[in-house]
Short mmCIF file of C-alpha atoms and ligand atoms in Angstrom, two decimals:
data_model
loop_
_atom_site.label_atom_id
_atom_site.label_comp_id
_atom_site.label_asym_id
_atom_site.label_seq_id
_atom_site.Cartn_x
_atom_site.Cartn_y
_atom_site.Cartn_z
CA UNK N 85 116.07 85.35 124.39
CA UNK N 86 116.94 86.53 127.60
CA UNK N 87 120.29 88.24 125.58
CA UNK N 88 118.21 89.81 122.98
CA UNK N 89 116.78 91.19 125.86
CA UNK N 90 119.33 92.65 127.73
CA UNK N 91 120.76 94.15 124.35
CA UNK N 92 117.67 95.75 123.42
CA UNK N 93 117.55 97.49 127.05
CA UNK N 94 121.33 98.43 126.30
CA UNK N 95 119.99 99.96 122.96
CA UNK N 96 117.31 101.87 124.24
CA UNK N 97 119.51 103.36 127.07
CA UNK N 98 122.17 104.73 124.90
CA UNK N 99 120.08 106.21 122.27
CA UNK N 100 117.72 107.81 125.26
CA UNK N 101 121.29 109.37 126.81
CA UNK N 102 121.71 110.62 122.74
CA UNK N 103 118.38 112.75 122.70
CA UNK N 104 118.98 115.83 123.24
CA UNK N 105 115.92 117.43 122.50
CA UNK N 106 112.38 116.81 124.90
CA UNK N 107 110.39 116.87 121.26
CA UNK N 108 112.19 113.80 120.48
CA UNK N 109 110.94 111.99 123.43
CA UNK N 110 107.47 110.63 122.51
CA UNK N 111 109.13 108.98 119.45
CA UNK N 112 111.89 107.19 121.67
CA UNK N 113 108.79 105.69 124.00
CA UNK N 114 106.74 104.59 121.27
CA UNK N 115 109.70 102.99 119.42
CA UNK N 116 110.66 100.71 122.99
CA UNK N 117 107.51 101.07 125.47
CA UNK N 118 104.34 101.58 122.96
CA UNK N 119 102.16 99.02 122.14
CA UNK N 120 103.58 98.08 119.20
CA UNK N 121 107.01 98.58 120.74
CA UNK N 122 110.43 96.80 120.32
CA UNK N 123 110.00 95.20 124.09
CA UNK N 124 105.92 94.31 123.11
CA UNK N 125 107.11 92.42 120.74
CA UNK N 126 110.04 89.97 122.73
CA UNK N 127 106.60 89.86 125.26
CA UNK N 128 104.77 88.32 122.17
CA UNK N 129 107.55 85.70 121.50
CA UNK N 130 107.26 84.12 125.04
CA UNK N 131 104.42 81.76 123.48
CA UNK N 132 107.24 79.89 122.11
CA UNK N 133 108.86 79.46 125.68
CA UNK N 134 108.16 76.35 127.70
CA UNK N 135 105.89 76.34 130.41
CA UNK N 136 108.91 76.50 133.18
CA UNK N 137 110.94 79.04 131.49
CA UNK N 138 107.87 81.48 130.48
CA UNK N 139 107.48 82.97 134.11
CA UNK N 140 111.48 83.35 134.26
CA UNK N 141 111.37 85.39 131.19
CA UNK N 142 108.06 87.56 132.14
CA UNK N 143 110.01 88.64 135.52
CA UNK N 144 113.03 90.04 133.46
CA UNK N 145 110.85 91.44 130.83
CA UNK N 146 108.59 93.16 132.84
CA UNK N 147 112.11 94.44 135.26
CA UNK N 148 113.41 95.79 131.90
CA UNK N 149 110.11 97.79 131.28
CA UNK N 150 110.27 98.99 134.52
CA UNK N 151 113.78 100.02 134.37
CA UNK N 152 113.30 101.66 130.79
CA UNK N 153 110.31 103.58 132.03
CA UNK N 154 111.91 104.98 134.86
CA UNK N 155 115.37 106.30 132.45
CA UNK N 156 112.77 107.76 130.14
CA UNK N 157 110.86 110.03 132.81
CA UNK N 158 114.41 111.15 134.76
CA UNK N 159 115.80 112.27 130.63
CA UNK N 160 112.54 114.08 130.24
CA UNK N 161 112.75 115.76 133.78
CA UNK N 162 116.65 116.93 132.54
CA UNK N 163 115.61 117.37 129.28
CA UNK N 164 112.89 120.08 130.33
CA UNK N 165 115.33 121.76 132.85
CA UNK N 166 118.05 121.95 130.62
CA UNK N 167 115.51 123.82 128.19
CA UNK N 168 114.37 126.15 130.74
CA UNK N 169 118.05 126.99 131.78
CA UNK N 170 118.28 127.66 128.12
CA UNK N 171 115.80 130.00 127.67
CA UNK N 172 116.55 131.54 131.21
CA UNK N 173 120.30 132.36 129.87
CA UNK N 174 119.06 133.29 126.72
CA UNK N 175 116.63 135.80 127.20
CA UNK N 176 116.17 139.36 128.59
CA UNK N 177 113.36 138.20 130.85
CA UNK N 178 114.46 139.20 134.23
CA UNK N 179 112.79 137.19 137.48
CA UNK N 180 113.47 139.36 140.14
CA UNK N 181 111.17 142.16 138.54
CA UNK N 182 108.20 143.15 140.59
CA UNK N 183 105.04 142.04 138.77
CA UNK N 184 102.59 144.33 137.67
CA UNK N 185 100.38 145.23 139.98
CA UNK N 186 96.69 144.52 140.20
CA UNK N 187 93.97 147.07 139.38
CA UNK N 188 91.23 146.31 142.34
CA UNK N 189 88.33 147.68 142.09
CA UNK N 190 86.63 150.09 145.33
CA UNK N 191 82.99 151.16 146.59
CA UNK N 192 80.82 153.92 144.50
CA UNK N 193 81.15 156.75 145.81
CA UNK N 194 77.05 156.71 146.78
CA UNK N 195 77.78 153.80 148.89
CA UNK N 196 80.86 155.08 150.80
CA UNK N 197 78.68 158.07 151.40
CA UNK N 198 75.22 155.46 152.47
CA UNK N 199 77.83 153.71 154.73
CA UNK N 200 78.96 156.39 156.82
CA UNK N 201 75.45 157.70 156.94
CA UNK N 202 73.85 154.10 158.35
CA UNK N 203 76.76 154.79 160.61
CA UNK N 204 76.13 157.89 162.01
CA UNK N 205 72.19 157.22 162.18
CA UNK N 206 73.09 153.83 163.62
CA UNK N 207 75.24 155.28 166.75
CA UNK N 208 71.62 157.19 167.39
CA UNK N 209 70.18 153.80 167.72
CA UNK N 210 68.57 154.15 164.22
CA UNK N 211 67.92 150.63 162.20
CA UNK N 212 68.04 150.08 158.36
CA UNK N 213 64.47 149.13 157.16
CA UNK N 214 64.20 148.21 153.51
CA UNK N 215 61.59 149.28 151.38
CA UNK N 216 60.72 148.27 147.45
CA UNK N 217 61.45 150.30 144.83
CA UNK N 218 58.55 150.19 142.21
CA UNK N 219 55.71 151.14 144.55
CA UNK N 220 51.86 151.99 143.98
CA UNK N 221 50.00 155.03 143.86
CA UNK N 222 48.45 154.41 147.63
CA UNK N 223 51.69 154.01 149.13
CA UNK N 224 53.58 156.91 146.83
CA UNK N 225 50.91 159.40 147.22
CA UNK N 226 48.10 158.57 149.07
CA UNK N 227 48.83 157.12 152.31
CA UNK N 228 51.18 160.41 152.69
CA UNK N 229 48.16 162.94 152.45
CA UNK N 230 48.45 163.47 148.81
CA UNK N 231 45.35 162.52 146.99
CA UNK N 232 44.54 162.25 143.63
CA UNK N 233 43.85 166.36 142.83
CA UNK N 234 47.02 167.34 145.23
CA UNK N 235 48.85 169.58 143.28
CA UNK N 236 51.95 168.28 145.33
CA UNK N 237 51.88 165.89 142.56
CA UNK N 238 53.02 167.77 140.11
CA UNK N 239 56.46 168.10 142.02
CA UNK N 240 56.80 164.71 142.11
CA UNK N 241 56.29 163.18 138.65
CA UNK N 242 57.60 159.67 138.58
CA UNK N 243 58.06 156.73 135.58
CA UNK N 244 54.65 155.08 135.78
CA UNK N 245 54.34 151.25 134.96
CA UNK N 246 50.70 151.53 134.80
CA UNK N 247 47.92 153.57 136.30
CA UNK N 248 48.76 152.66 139.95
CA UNK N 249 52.20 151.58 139.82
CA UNK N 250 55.50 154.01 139.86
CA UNK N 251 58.72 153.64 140.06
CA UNK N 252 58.59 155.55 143.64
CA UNK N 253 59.77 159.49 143.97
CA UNK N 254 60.51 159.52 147.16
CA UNK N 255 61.68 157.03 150.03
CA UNK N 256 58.67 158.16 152.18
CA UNK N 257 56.68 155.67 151.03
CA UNK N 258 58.54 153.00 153.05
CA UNK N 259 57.47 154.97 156.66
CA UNK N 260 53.90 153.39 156.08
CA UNK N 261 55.16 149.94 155.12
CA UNK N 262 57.92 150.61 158.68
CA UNK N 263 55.12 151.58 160.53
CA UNK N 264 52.53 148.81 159.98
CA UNK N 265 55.26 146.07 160.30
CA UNK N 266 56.09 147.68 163.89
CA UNK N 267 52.86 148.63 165.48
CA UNK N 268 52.04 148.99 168.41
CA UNK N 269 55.70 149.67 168.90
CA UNK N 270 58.20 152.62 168.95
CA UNK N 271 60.00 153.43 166.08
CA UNK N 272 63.47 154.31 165.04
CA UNK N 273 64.58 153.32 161.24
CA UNK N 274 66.11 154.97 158.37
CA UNK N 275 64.95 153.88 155.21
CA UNK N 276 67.60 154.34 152.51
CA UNK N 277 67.01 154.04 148.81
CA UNK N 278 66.91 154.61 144.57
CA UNK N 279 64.29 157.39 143.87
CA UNK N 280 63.26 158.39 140.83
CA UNK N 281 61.75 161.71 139.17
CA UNK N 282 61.06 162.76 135.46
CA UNK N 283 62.47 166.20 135.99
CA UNK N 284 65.11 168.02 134.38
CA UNK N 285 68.62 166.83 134.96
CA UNK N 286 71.30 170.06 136.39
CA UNK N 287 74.31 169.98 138.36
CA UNK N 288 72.53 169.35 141.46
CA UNK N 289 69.42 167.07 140.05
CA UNK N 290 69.27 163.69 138.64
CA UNK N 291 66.37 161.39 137.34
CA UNK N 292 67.87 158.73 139.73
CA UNK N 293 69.38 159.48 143.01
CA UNK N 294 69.61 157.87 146.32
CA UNK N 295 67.47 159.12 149.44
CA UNK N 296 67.57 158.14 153.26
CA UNK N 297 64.37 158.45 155.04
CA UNK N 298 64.71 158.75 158.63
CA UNK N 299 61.53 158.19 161.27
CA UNK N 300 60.87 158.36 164.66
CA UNK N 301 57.81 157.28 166.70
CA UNK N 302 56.90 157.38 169.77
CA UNK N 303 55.63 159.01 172.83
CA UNK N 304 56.68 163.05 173.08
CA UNK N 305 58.72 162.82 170.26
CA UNK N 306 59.26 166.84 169.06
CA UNK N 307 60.60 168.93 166.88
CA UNK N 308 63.80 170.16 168.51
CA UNK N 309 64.34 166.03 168.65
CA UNK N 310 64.10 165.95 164.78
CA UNK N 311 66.57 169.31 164.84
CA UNK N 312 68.53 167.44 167.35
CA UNK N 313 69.25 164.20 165.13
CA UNK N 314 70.09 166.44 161.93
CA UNK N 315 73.04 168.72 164.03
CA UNK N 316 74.38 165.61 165.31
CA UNK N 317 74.33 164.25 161.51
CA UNK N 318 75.85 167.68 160.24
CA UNK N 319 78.31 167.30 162.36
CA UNK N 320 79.90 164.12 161.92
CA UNK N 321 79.45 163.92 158.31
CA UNK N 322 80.96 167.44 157.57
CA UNK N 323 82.49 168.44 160.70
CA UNK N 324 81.91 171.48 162.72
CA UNK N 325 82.98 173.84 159.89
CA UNK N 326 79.75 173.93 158.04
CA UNK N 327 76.88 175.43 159.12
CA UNK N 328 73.07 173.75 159.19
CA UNK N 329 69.86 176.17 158.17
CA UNK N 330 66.61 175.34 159.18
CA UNK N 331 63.80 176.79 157.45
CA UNK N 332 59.91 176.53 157.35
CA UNK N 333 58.79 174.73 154.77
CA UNK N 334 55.71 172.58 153.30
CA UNK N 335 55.09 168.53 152.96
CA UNK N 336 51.53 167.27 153.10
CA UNK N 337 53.12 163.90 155.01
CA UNK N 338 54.65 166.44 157.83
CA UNK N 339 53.16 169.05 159.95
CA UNK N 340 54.72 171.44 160.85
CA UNK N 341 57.47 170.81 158.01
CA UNK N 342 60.98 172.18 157.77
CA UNK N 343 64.00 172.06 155.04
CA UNK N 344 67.70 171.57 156.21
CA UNK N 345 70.30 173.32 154.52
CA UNK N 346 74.09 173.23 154.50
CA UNK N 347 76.46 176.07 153.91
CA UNK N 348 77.72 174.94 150.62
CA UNK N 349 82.38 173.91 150.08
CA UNK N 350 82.18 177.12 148.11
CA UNK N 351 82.27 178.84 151.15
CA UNK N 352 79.13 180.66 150.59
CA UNK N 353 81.17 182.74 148.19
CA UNK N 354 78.28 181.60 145.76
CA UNK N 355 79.08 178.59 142.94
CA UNK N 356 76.84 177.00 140.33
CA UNK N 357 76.15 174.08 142.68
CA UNK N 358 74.50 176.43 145.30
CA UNK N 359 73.17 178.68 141.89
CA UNK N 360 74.93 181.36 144.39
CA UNK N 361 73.55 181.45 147.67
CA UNK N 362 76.07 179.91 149.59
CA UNK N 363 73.31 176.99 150.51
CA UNK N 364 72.18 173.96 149.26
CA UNK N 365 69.10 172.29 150.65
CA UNK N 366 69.80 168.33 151.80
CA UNK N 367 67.15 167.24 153.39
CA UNK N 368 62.99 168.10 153.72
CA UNK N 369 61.30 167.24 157.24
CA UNK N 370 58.86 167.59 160.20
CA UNK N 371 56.50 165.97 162.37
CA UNK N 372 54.59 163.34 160.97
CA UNK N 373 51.40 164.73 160.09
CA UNK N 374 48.40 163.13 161.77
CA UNK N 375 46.47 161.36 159.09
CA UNK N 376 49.69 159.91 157.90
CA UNK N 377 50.25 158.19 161.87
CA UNK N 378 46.88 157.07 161.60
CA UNK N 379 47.43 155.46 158.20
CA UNK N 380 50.47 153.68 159.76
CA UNK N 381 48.28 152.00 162.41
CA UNK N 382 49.46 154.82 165.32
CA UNK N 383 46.65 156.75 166.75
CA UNK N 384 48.12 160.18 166.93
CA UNK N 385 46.37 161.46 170.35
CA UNK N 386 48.90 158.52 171.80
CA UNK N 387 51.72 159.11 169.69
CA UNK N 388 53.92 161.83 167.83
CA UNK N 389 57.07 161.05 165.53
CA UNK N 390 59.33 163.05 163.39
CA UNK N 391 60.46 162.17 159.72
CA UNK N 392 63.33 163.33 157.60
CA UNK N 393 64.22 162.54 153.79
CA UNK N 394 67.42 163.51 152.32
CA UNK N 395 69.27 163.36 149.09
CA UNK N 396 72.80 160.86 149.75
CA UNK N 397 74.95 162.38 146.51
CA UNK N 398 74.00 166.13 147.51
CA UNK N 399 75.70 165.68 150.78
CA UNK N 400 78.48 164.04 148.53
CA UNK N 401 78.75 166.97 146.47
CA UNK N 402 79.39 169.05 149.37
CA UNK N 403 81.74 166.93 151.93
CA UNK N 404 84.03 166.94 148.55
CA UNK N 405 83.60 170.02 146.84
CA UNK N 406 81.59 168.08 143.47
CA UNK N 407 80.34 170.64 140.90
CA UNK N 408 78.11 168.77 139.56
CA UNK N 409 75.61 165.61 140.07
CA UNK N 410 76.51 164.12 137.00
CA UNK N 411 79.82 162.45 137.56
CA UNK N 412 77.94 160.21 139.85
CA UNK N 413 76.69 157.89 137.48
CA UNK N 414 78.59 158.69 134.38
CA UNK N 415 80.69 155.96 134.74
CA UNK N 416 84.13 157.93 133.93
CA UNK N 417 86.86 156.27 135.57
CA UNK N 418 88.65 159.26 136.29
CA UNK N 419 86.10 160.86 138.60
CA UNK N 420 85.30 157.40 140.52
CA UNK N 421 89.04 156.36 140.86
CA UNK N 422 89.45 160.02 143.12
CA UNK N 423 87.30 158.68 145.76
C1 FA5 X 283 61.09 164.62 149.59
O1 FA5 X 283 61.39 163.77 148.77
C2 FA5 X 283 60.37 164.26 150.85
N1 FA5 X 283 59.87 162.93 150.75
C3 FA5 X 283 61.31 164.47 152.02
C4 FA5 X 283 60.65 164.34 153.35
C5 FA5 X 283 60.68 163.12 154.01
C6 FA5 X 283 60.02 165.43 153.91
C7 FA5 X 283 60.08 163.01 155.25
C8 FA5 X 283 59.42 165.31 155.12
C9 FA5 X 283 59.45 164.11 155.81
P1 FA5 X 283 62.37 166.55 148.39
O2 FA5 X 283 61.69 166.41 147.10
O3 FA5 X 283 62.69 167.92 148.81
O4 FA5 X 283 61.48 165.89 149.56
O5 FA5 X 283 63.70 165.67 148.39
C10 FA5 X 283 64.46 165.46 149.55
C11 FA5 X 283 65.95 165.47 149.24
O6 FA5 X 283 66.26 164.57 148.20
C12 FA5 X 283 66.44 166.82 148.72
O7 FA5 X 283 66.74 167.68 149.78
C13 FA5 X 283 67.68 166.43 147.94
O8 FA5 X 283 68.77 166.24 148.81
C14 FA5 X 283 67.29 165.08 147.38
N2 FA5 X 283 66.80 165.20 145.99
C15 FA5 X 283 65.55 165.53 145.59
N3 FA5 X 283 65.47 165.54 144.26
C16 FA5 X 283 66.69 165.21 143.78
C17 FA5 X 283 67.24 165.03 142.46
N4 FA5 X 283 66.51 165.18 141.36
N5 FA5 X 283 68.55 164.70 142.36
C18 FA5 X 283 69.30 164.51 143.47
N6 FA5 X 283 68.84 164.65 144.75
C19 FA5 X 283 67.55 164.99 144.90
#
């Protein structure tokens, strides 16, 4: 037995060395290593043995499976290299070929232009407060001074969920909601955030654009503090070249109220962003009007405080020279890819 052995292992090396194809290679281990296999089979015969020669014979059978199994894996290692050497010599495909690169993604342009501004507020010592965006009537309108009849209202028309609930215009709401959760303390947060207004959409307006809210409280907070913190803005976000424009102006949250402009990348040669002025407004502020501190929990004989609200993608438009508002969130490749 132990020949028949020996001759099948002789067998099943030389016809292993004859592949010369890896497909071939399952069929070769079934015929000599499967369960139904050639050497399975001399296994079965050892019933036949007697009892001293039985362990003799299961020490050379089970060498001989050992020894088979280890020529078939070292053919089907060569086998597969000899097949990828093939197809290596064969083919055009060229290794050393830089891949192609990687398309990554960046930031929206809104949110480069939120970052630097949390930057510049936050060198003033100015903290990011979060407020929500669907917001009720009280906090929208009248917590700010602008009751029911205001016709302030009208500039303001929002998407209402219901009766008392909005989808807010504005991100003033959010100084009420800063200034209870910080009472009896100072104050110094912006407040950025989606607004939303059922208004026309032009180059320069949208029906959803981002606002920061800035606010200051505290004691002898002024006006030329307020004009203070918007020139030092100005300037770092646009540089010294552009000019800021303060004029009077009216909020029923702010008294007195003001509107900051910015000469506009046209040059004030007049363009259809600007509608040819040379200006475009970025921001509304003033002092925070009384009723609206004492809403907030501040008792305004104690203390005074300033609050701004600009637009973020009009001072977009302007630090690069953007026609129009509604590239923003038209989704076209082409315009978010130059930023
Ligand atoms: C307000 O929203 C006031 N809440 C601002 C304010 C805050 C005043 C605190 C006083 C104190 P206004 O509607 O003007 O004001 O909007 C402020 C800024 O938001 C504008 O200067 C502009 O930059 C931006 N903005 C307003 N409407 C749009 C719009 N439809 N599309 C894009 N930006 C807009």
């Amino acid at each position: 037995m132990i020949e028949a052995i020996h001759a099948l292992r002789q067998q099943a090396e030389q016809e292993l060395e004859r592949l010369d194809d890896a497909a071939a290679l399952p069929e070769w281990y079934r015929r000599y290593l499967g369960r139904k296999g050639e050497l399975t089979q001399q296994l079965k015969q050892m019933g036949a043995l007697s009892p001293e020669e039985r362990p003799k014979m299961g020490k050379v059978v089970n060498k001989v499976k050992q020894t088979l199994e280890d020529a078939f894996h070292a053919r089907q290692q060569s086998l597969q290299t000899e097949q990828l050497n093939r197809e290596l010599a064969g083919d055009d495909l060229d290794v050393t070929l830089p891949g192609r690169p990687v398309h990554t993604g960046h930031l929206h342009l809104t949110t480069q232009t939120l970052r630097k501004i949390y930057r510049i507020f936050g060198e003033m010592g100015f903290q990011v407060y979060e407020a929500p965006d669907v917001e009720t009537d009280e906090y929208n309108f009248q917590l700010l001074n602008i009751p029911e009849y205001h016709p302030a209202r009208d500039m303001w028309d929002t998407f209402w969920v219901n009766d008392q609930v909005l989808l807010r215009t504005h991100t003033s709401p959010g100084q009420i909601r800063a200034m209870r959760e910080y009472h009896p303390d100072p104050i110094r947060v912006i407040l950025p955030g989606k607004c939303y207004r059922y208004e026309q959409i032009t180059p320069r307006s949208e029906h959803q654009f981002f606002q920061v809210e800035g606010l200051a409280v505290g004691k002898n907070i002024r006006l030329t503090d307020l004009i203070g913190v918007m020139s030092e803005f100005a300037r770092k976000m646009y540089g010294q070249e552009r000019e800021v424009r303060i004029r009077g102006s009216y909020f029923p949250f702010t008294e007195p109220s003001i509107e900051i402009d910015m000469s506009c990348s046209c040059e004030k040669v007049g363009c259809r962003l600007c509608k040819q002025t040379g200006w475009l407004e970025i921001a509304g502020a003033g002092m925070v009007h009384p009723v609206v501190l004492r809403n907030g929990g501040y008792e305004p004989e104690e203390w005074t405080g300033f609050a701004l609200g600009m637009g973020v993608e009009r001072p977009a438009l302007l630090k690069h020279g953007i026609q129009d508002i509604r590239y923003f969130y038209g989704n076209d490749l082409r315009f978010l890819q130059q930023f």
